[in-house]
Short mmCIF file of C-alpha atoms and ligand atoms in Angstrom, two decimals:
data_model
loop_
_atom_site.label_atom_id
_atom_site.label_comp_id
_atom_site.label_asym_id
_atom_site.label_seq_id
_atom_site.Cartn_x
_atom_site.Cartn_y
_atom_site.Cartn_z
CA MET A 1 -62.54 -68.49 -55.36
CA THR A 2 -64.55 -71.90 -54.87
CA ASN A 3 -68.39 -72.56 -53.62
CA SER A 4 -66.84 -74.26 -50.94
CA MET A 5 -64.79 -71.77 -49.17
CA SER A 6 -67.12 -70.42 -46.17
CA ALA A 7 -67.29 -67.11 -45.24
CA GLU A 8 -64.01 -66.50 -43.05
CA ASP A 9 -62.14 -67.61 -46.16
CA ARG A 10 -64.32 -65.11 -48.61
CA LYS A 11 -63.17 -62.50 -46.02
CA ASN A 12 -60.10 -63.12 -46.06
CA HIS A 13 -59.67 -63.94 -49.75
CA TYR A 14 -61.58 -60.19 -50.20
CA HIS A 15 -59.43 -59.06 -47.72
CA LYS A 16 -55.92 -59.63 -48.74
CA VAL A 17 -56.57 -58.81 -52.73
CA ARG A 18 -58.13 -55.49 -51.46
CA MET A 19 -54.95 -55.07 -49.55
CA GLU A 20 -52.23 -56.38 -51.93
CA ARG A 21 -53.97 -53.19 -54.34
CA LYS A 22 -54.23 -50.51 -51.23
CA LYS A 23 -50.19 -52.02 -51.06
CA ALA A 24 -49.44 -51.04 -55.18
CA GLN A 25 -51.06 -47.89 -54.37
CA ILE A 26 -49.00 -46.55 -51.71
CA ASP A 27 -45.92 -47.73 -53.11
CA ALA A 28 -46.41 -45.60 -55.91
CA ALA A 29 -46.97 -42.87 -53.88
CA ILE A 30 -43.97 -43.39 -52.13
CA ALA A 31 -42.30 -43.94 -55.32
CA ARG A 32 -43.11 -40.78 -56.53
CA ALA A 33 -41.97 -39.04 -53.79
CA ASP A 34 -38.81 -38.94 -54.34
CA THR A 35 -37.82 -35.22 -54.13
CA GLU A 36 -35.26 -34.11 -50.94
CA LYS A 37 -35.34 -30.71 -49.35
CA GLY A 38 -35.69 -28.47 -46.73
CA ILE A 39 -39.55 -28.43 -45.95
CA LEU A 40 -41.52 -25.31 -44.89
CA LEU A 41 -44.44 -26.49 -42.13
CA VAL A 42 -46.79 -23.64 -40.72
CA ILE A 43 -49.31 -25.38 -38.34
CA THR A 44 -52.06 -22.57 -37.28
CA GLY A 45 -55.54 -23.32 -36.23
CA ASN A 46 -57.47 -22.09 -32.78
CA GLY A 47 -56.54 -25.98 -30.73
CA LYS A 48 -53.93 -27.28 -29.08
CA GLY A 49 -50.50 -28.05 -30.40
CA LYS A 50 -49.15 -26.13 -32.30
CA SER A 51 -46.04 -25.27 -30.55
CA THR A 52 -46.02 -28.91 -29.13
CA SER A 53 -45.76 -30.34 -32.20
CA GLY A 54 -42.53 -28.69 -33.22
CA PHE A 55 -41.57 -29.06 -30.11
CA GLY A 56 -42.02 -32.98 -31.03
CA MET A 57 -40.04 -32.42 -34.78
CA VAL A 58 -37.27 -30.62 -32.42
CA ALA A 59 -37.01 -33.50 -30.33
CA ARG A 60 -37.16 -35.85 -33.54
CA ALA A 61 -33.56 -33.92 -35.64
CA LEU A 62 -32.46 -33.92 -32.21
CA GLY A 63 -33.06 -38.06 -32.02
CA HIS A 64 -30.92 -38.24 -35.86
CA GLY A 65 -28.19 -36.15 -34.41
CA MET A 66 -29.35 -33.12 -36.41
CA LYS A 67 -28.58 -29.20 -35.50
CA VAL A 68 -31.62 -27.50 -33.99
CA GLY A 69 -32.74 -23.35 -33.69
CA VAL A 70 -35.53 -22.44 -31.61
CA CYS A 71 -37.05 -19.04 -31.11
CA GLN A 72 -39.79 -18.16 -29.39
CA PHE A 73 -41.17 -14.82 -30.83
CA ILE A 74 -44.19 -13.86 -27.82
CA LYS A 75 -43.46 -15.92 -24.62
CA SER A 76 -41.37 -14.30 -22.23
CA ARG A 77 -41.59 -17.38 -19.55
CA THR A 78 -38.10 -19.27 -19.55
CA ASP A 79 -39.57 -21.92 -16.59
CA THR A 80 -41.51 -23.99 -19.31
CA GLY A 81 -40.52 -27.63 -20.19
CA GLU A 82 -39.46 -27.96 -23.26
CA GLU A 83 -37.04 -25.20 -22.62
CA ALA A 84 -35.43 -26.35 -19.69
CA PHE A 85 -35.32 -29.76 -21.44
CA PHE A 86 -33.93 -28.63 -24.79
CA ASN A 87 -31.83 -26.42 -23.70
CA ALA A 88 -29.42 -28.87 -22.20
CA GLN A 89 -29.33 -30.70 -25.46
CA PRO A 90 -25.57 -29.81 -26.79
CA ASN A 91 -27.04 -29.58 -30.31
CA CYS A 92 -29.99 -27.41 -30.20
CA GLU A 93 -30.19 -23.59 -29.29
CA TRP A 94 -32.99 -22.20 -27.80
CA HIS A 95 -33.82 -18.67 -27.17
CA VAL A 96 -36.81 -17.16 -25.58
CA LEU A 97 -36.89 -14.05 -27.39
CA GLY A 98 -40.66 -12.16 -26.77
CA ASP A 99 -42.12 -10.02 -24.00
CA GLY A 100 -45.57 -11.16 -23.53
CA PHE A 101 -48.48 -10.98 -25.32
CA THR A 102 -49.94 -7.51 -27.08
CA TRP A 103 -52.55 -7.47 -24.77
CA ASP A 104 -49.90 -8.06 -22.25
CA THR A 105 -46.86 -5.10 -23.85
CA GLN A 106 -49.96 -3.11 -24.92
CA ASN A 107 -47.50 -0.50 -26.56
CA ARG A 108 -46.98 -1.38 -30.49
CA THR A 109 -44.05 0.56 -30.66
CA SER A 110 -41.94 -1.78 -28.33
CA ASP A 111 -43.52 -5.09 -29.18
CA ILE A 112 -42.25 -3.51 -32.37
CA GLU A 113 -38.52 -3.42 -31.54
CA THR A 114 -39.00 -6.68 -29.66
CA SER A 115 -40.08 -8.31 -32.73
CA GLU A 116 -37.34 -6.73 -35.04
CA ARG A 117 -34.41 -7.76 -32.51
CA ALA A 118 -35.85 -11.56 -32.55
CA TRP A 119 -35.75 -11.51 -36.02
CA GLN A 120 -32.36 -10.47 -36.31
CA ILE A 121 -31.31 -13.91 -34.12
CA ALA A 122 -34.10 -15.90 -36.26
CA THR A 123 -32.32 -14.47 -39.89
CA LYS A 124 -29.30 -15.50 -38.12
CA MET A 125 -29.67 -18.70 -38.42
CA LEU A 126 -32.17 -19.20 -41.61
CA GLN A 127 -28.69 -17.99 -43.33
CA ASP A 128 -27.32 -20.85 -41.48
CA PRO A 129 -26.98 -23.86 -43.03
CA SER A 130 -25.30 -25.30 -40.60
CA TYR A 131 -28.90 -25.52 -38.76
CA ASP A 132 -30.82 -29.06 -40.38
CA LEU A 133 -34.42 -27.44 -38.13
CA VAL A 134 -35.78 -24.21 -37.28
CA VAL A 135 -39.05 -23.31 -35.32
CA LEU A 136 -39.86 -20.00 -35.56
CA ASP A 137 -42.45 -20.45 -32.25
CA GLU A 138 -45.79 -17.82 -33.25
CA LEU A 139 -44.18 -15.61 -35.34
CA THR A 140 -47.80 -16.00 -37.39
CA TYR A 141 -48.10 -12.55 -34.97
CA LEU A 142 -45.39 -10.57 -35.98
CA LEU A 143 -46.86 -10.80 -39.50
CA SER A 144 -50.82 -10.67 -39.21
CA TYR A 145 -50.31 -7.85 -36.29
CA ASP A 146 -48.29 -6.72 -39.04
CA TYR A 147 -45.36 -6.05 -36.82
CA LEU A 148 -42.28 -7.63 -39.66
CA ASP A 149 -42.50 -6.40 -43.02
CA LYS A 150 -43.73 -9.30 -44.99
CA ASP A 151 -41.92 -9.84 -47.69
CA VAL A 152 -38.23 -9.08 -45.20
CA VAL A 153 -39.89 -12.40 -44.54
CA LEU A 154 -41.36 -14.28 -46.83
CA ASN A 155 -37.82 -13.55 -48.72
CA THR A 156 -35.61 -14.95 -45.81
CA LEU A 157 -37.69 -17.86 -45.56
CA SER A 158 -37.41 -19.17 -49.22
CA GLU A 159 -34.33 -17.90 -49.79
CA ARG A 160 -32.80 -19.96 -46.69
CA PRO A 161 -30.63 -22.96 -47.72
CA GLU A 162 -32.31 -24.93 -49.25
CA MET A 163 -31.98 -28.39 -47.36
CA GLN A 164 -33.72 -26.91 -43.89
CA HIS A 165 -36.24 -27.50 -42.28
CA VAL A 166 -38.59 -24.64 -40.54
CA VAL A 167 -41.73 -24.79 -38.29
CA VAL A 168 -43.78 -21.75 -37.72
CA THR A 169 -46.26 -22.13 -35.37
CA GLY A 170 -48.93 -19.36 -34.09
CA ARG A 171 -52.71 -18.56 -35.33
CA SER A 172 -54.05 -17.04 -37.49
CA ALA A 173 -51.35 -17.74 -39.97
CA ILE A 174 -51.00 -14.91 -42.83
CA ALA A 175 -52.43 -16.43 -46.90
CA GLU A 176 -49.17 -15.84 -48.37
CA LEU A 177 -47.06 -17.79 -45.51
CA ARG A 178 -49.57 -20.60 -46.29
CA GLU A 179 -48.71 -20.80 -49.74
CA LEU A 180 -44.95 -20.67 -49.63
CA ALA A 181 -45.09 -23.27 -47.35
CA ASP A 182 -45.59 -27.26 -47.98
CA THR A 183 -46.57 -28.83 -45.47
CA VAL A 184 -49.56 -26.12 -43.51
CA SER A 185 -52.00 -27.93 -41.25
CA GLU A 186 -54.87 -26.37 -39.38
CA ILE A 187 -54.99 -27.19 -35.60
CA LYS A 188 -59.06 -27.13 -34.99
CA ASP A 189 -60.37 -26.24 -31.70
CA GLU A 190 -63.06 -28.83 -30.47
CA LYS A 191 -62.57 -27.91 -26.48
CA HIS A 192 -60.08 -26.80 -24.41
CA ALA A 193 -59.61 -27.65 -20.87
CA TYR A 194 -58.99 -23.83 -19.96
CA LYS A 195 -62.44 -23.29 -20.78
CA SER A 196 -64.35 -25.67 -18.31
CA GLY A 197 -62.04 -23.57 -15.25
CA ILE A 198 -58.53 -25.82 -15.58
CA LYS A 199 -55.67 -23.98 -15.13
CA ALA A 200 -52.65 -24.33 -17.81
CA GLN A 201 -50.44 -27.42 -16.46
CA LYS A 202 -47.36 -28.40 -16.14
CA GLY A 203 -46.14 -31.30 -18.49
CA VAL A 204 -49.27 -30.79 -20.61
CA ASP A 205 -48.95 -26.76 -21.20
CA LEU A 206 -45.98 -25.45 -20.36
P1 ATP B 301 -49.40 -26.26 -27.23
O1 ATP B 301 -48.07 -24.89 -26.31
O2 ATP B 301 -49.89 -26.69 -25.86
O3 ATP B 301 -49.08 -26.65 -28.01
P2 ATP B 301 -50.65 -24.34 -29.15
O4 ATP B 301 -49.35 -23.49 -29.38
O5 ATP B 301 -51.32 -25.28 -30.24
O6 ATP B 301 -50.54 -24.87 -27.43
P3 ATP B 301 -51.28 -21.66 -27.89
O7 ATP B 301 -51.89 -20.67 -28.16
O8 ATP B 301 -49.62 -20.95 -28.13
O9 ATP B 301 -51.48 -22.58 -28.70
O10 ATP B 301 -50.80 -21.52 -26.59
C1 ATP B 301 -50.24 -21.59 -25.80
C2 ATP B 301 -51.48 -22.09 -24.36
O11 ATP B 301 -52.36 -22.01 -24.52
C3 ATP B 301 -50.36 -22.98 -23.98
O12 ATP B 301 -51.02 -23.27 -22.63
C4 ATP B 301 -52.42 -24.30 -24.43
O13 ATP B 301 -51.94 -24.85 -23.60
C5 ATP B 301 -52.72 -23.59 -24.28
N1 ATP B 301 -54.17 -23.18 -25.28
C6 ATP B 301 -53.83 -23.68 -26.84
N2 ATP B 301 -54.71 -23.68 -27.63
C7 ATP B 301 -55.73 -23.76 -27.09
C8 ATP B 301 -57.45 -23.33 -26.69
N3 ATP B 301 -57.56 -23.47 -27.88
N4 ATP B 301 -58.16 -23.03 -25.78
C9 ATP B 301 -57.20 -22.11 -24.77
N5 ATP B 301 -56.08 -22.72 -24.44
C10 ATP B 301 -55.51 -22.71 -25.32
MG1 MG B 302 -47.96 -21.85 -29.15
#
C-alpha cells in the first residue's frame, strides 16, 4: 500500500486481502470434510418447502443416474405434478401410500394399519443398497402420532446401507430423529398464500 493509492485502489486492495483470507478458510473447510457416506436429512418446520426440497434432491439424484425411491405416507392423491413427472422416470419408484390426513380418516386403527403397510414398503428400500436415495415424505407424523414403533423406525434408518441417502419430511420431527440425522432444516413459516385465501395452485402446491 502506498499513499498514492486512490480510495478505489485501496478498496480493491482490501477486498483482495479479505477474499484471499476467505478462500483459505473455505479451502481448509473443504479439505476437512472428506468423509463420504449416506446422509440422513430431516426437513421439518411449519413453513412451505419441505416436500419440494425432497423432490429437488430426487431430481438431482436422477440427473446423476442414481436410483431413487419415494414413499408418501400421508397423501393419498395421485394427481400431483411431482408424481406424474417422477413416476415416468425409469430410475424412480414412487409410492403413494397414505389414505389422507388424520382429520380426514378420523380413524386411529385404520391409520395405524395404513402406516404399518406403508412402512413395510419403505423398509424394503431401506434394506436395499441399490436405492441411492430414499425420500420418506411426511414420515414425521407417523412418529409424532405414535402410529409406528419409534425404535423400529430409528433402527431401520440407522442400519440402512452405508451409502444410501434418506430424506425425511414433515412437521414436528421428534427429537430422536433430529438427533440421528446428519442434516436438519427447520423451515419457518413467515407467510403463506393459503392464509390470504388463495387455494392450492398447480405447479406450486401440487
Ligand atoms: P410443499 O409440498 O409445498 O413443499 P410442505 O411439504 O412444506 O409443502 P406440507 O405440510 O406437506 O408442507 O404441505 C402440503 C400442502 O400444504 C402444500 O400445498 C403446501 O403449499 C401447503 N402448505 C405448506 N406450508 C403451509 C403453511 N405454512 N400454511 C398453509 N399451507 C401450507
Ligand atoms: Mg409435504
